[in-house]
Short mmCIF file of C-alpha atoms in Angstrom, two decimals:
data_model
loop_
_atom_site.label_atom_id
_atom_site.label_comp_id
_atom_site.label_asym_id
_atom_site.label_seq_id
_atom_site.Cartn_x
_atom_site.Cartn_y
_atom_site.Cartn_z
CA MET A 257 -2.89 48.06 33.49
CA PRO A 258 -2.35 51.65 32.31
CA GLN A 259 1.24 52.52 31.40
CA GLU A 260 1.26 55.68 33.51
CA LEU A 261 0.82 53.62 36.68
CA ASN A 262 4.03 54.00 38.63
CA LYS A 263 5.21 55.11 42.04
CA GLN A 264 5.81 58.75 41.07
CA ALA A 265 2.50 59.16 39.21
CA ILE A 266 0.53 57.74 42.13
CA PHE A 267 2.37 59.99 44.59
CA GLU A 268 1.63 63.10 42.51
CA HIS A 269 -2.10 62.36 42.67
CA LEU A 270 -2.03 61.56 46.38
CA ASP A 271 -0.03 64.69 47.12
CA SER A 272 -2.52 66.87 45.23
CA TRP A 273 -5.47 65.78 47.37
CA SER A 274 -6.68 68.48 49.76
CA GLY A 275 -9.64 69.27 51.97
CA PHE A 276 -8.92 66.80 54.78
CA ASP A 277 -6.00 66.18 57.11
CA LYS A 278 -3.62 63.96 55.18
CA SER A 279 -0.49 61.93 55.79
CA ILE A 280 1.37 59.95 53.14
CA SER A 281 4.04 57.42 54.03
CA GLU A 282 5.81 54.51 52.43
CA ALA A 283 5.03 51.16 54.02
CA GLY A 284 7.33 48.59 52.44
CA GLU A 285 6.49 48.49 48.74
CA ALA A 286 3.31 50.57 49.08
CA TYR A 287 2.01 54.01 49.89
CA LYS A 288 -0.14 54.37 52.98
CA VAL A 289 -2.38 57.43 52.94
CA ILE A 290 -4.50 58.53 55.87
CA LEU A 291 -7.22 61.09 55.21
CA SER A 292 -9.07 62.27 58.30
CA CYS A 293 -11.77 64.62 59.45
CA GLY A 294 -12.68 64.76 63.13
CA ASN A 295 -12.96 61.25 64.56
CA ARG A 296 -13.16 59.59 61.13
CA SER A 297 -10.41 58.47 58.81
CA VAL A 298 -9.87 56.56 55.60
CA VAL A 299 -6.66 54.56 55.38
CA ILE A 300 -5.67 53.74 51.80
CA THR A 301 -2.81 51.35 51.07
CA THR A 302 -1.66 50.92 47.48
CA PRO A 303 1.31 48.81 46.40
CA PHE A 304 3.58 50.52 43.89
CA GLU A 305 2.84 49.65 40.27
CA VAL A 306 0.17 47.02 41.03
CA GLY A 307 -3.06 49.02 40.80
CA GLU A 308 -4.77 47.64 43.90
CA PHE A 309 -6.17 49.83 46.66
CA PHE A 310 -6.94 48.49 50.13
CA VAL A 311 -9.24 50.78 52.10
CA ASP A 312 -10.07 50.86 55.82
CA PHE A 313 -12.77 53.20 57.12
CA THR A 314 -12.37 54.06 60.80
CA VAL A 315 -14.33 55.88 63.48
CA ASP A 316 -12.57 56.65 66.77
CA ASP A 317 -9.55 54.65 65.54
CA LYS A 318 -11.66 51.49 65.13
CA VAL A 319 -12.08 49.94 61.68
CA ILE A 320 -15.78 49.77 60.86
CA TYR A 321 -15.45 48.58 57.26
CA SER A 322 -12.68 47.36 54.94
CA ASP A 323 -12.60 46.64 51.23
CA TRP A 324 -10.30 46.65 48.21
CA TYR A 325 -10.54 47.35 44.49
CA GLU A 326 -8.25 47.55 41.49
CA ILE A 327 -7.69 49.94 38.62
CA MET A 328 -8.43 47.51 35.75
CA ASP A 329 -8.23 49.56 32.50
CA ASP A 330 -9.20 52.96 33.94
CA PRO A 331 -6.81 55.85 33.31
CA LEU A 332 -4.92 56.74 36.50
CA PRO A 333 -6.40 60.28 36.81
CA GLU A 334 -9.98 58.89 36.67
CA PHE A 335 -9.18 56.14 39.16
CA MET A 336 -7.55 58.54 41.60
CA ALA A 337 -10.53 60.92 41.31
CA TYR A 338 -12.83 57.96 42.06
CA THR A 339 -10.74 57.01 45.12
CA TRP A 340 -10.89 60.60 46.36
CA GLN A 341 -14.69 60.58 45.90
CA VAL A 342 -15.02 57.37 47.97
CA ALA A 343 -13.02 58.98 50.79
CA GLU A 344 -15.04 62.19 50.57
CA ASN A 345 -18.34 60.23 50.64
CA PHE A 346 -17.28 58.74 53.98
CA LEU A 347 -15.57 61.74 55.56
CA SER A 348 -18.13 64.41 54.62
CA ASN A 349 -21.43 62.67 55.31
CA SER A 350 -23.36 60.66 57.89
CA THR A 351 -22.53 56.97 57.44
CA ARG A 352 -23.75 53.56 58.49
CA VAL A 353 -22.92 49.90 57.92
CA ILE A 354 -25.92 47.76 57.00
CA SER A 355 -26.38 44.02 56.59
CA LYS A 356 -27.78 42.78 53.30
CA GLY A 357 -28.83 39.31 52.29
CA TRP A 358 -29.67 36.27 54.36
CA TRP A 359 -27.78 33.56 56.26
CA VAL A 360 -24.56 32.53 54.44
CA PHE A 361 -25.32 35.07 51.71
CA LYS A 362 -25.21 37.97 54.18
CA THR A 363 -22.91 40.85 53.27
CA HIS A 364 -22.29 44.28 54.70
CA GLU A 365 -22.38 47.61 52.94
CA LEU A 366 -20.97 50.96 54.03
CA GLN A 367 -23.38 53.73 53.14
CA PHE A 368 -23.37 57.52 53.27
CA GLN A 369 -26.33 59.88 53.45
CA SER A 370 -26.60 62.80 51.05
CA ASN A 371 -29.75 64.87 50.53
CA GLY A 372 -31.70 62.39 52.66
CA ILE A 373 -30.76 59.39 50.49
CA TRP A 374 -28.51 56.52 51.60
CA SER A 375 -26.00 55.25 49.00
CA ASN A 376 -23.03 52.92 48.93
CA VAL A 377 -19.80 54.89 49.60
CA PHE A 378 -18.34 53.30 46.47
CA THR A 379 -21.08 54.89 44.33
CA THR A 380 -19.96 58.04 42.57
CA LYS A 381 -22.04 61.19 42.73
CA THR A 382 -23.57 62.22 39.43
#
């Protein structure tokens, strides 16, 4: 885990995010960030100094998709930029949840549409 990962460093990145309505609060030993635009929001919960992000995507206050991921060996600035991009993919574009696979192997994927192409919200724009 990167050395710069700590409560203050994470807060500085979260606080610098702009472009959507935002609230940051402490929930126990974690930050809870809500980014919203219209009837959509992304709720990000990240425990202090652990490097895990739990993400809920909501429409009309109903969770339509949830997931989590961790920093691994990425530098904190890159990871926070990636997290911002995931939120922006959802908040700024048309979205849908699709089923993939078959029977017990069925999974769901949250996608956004950009320039007529559907992509996973966790895919970064190039």
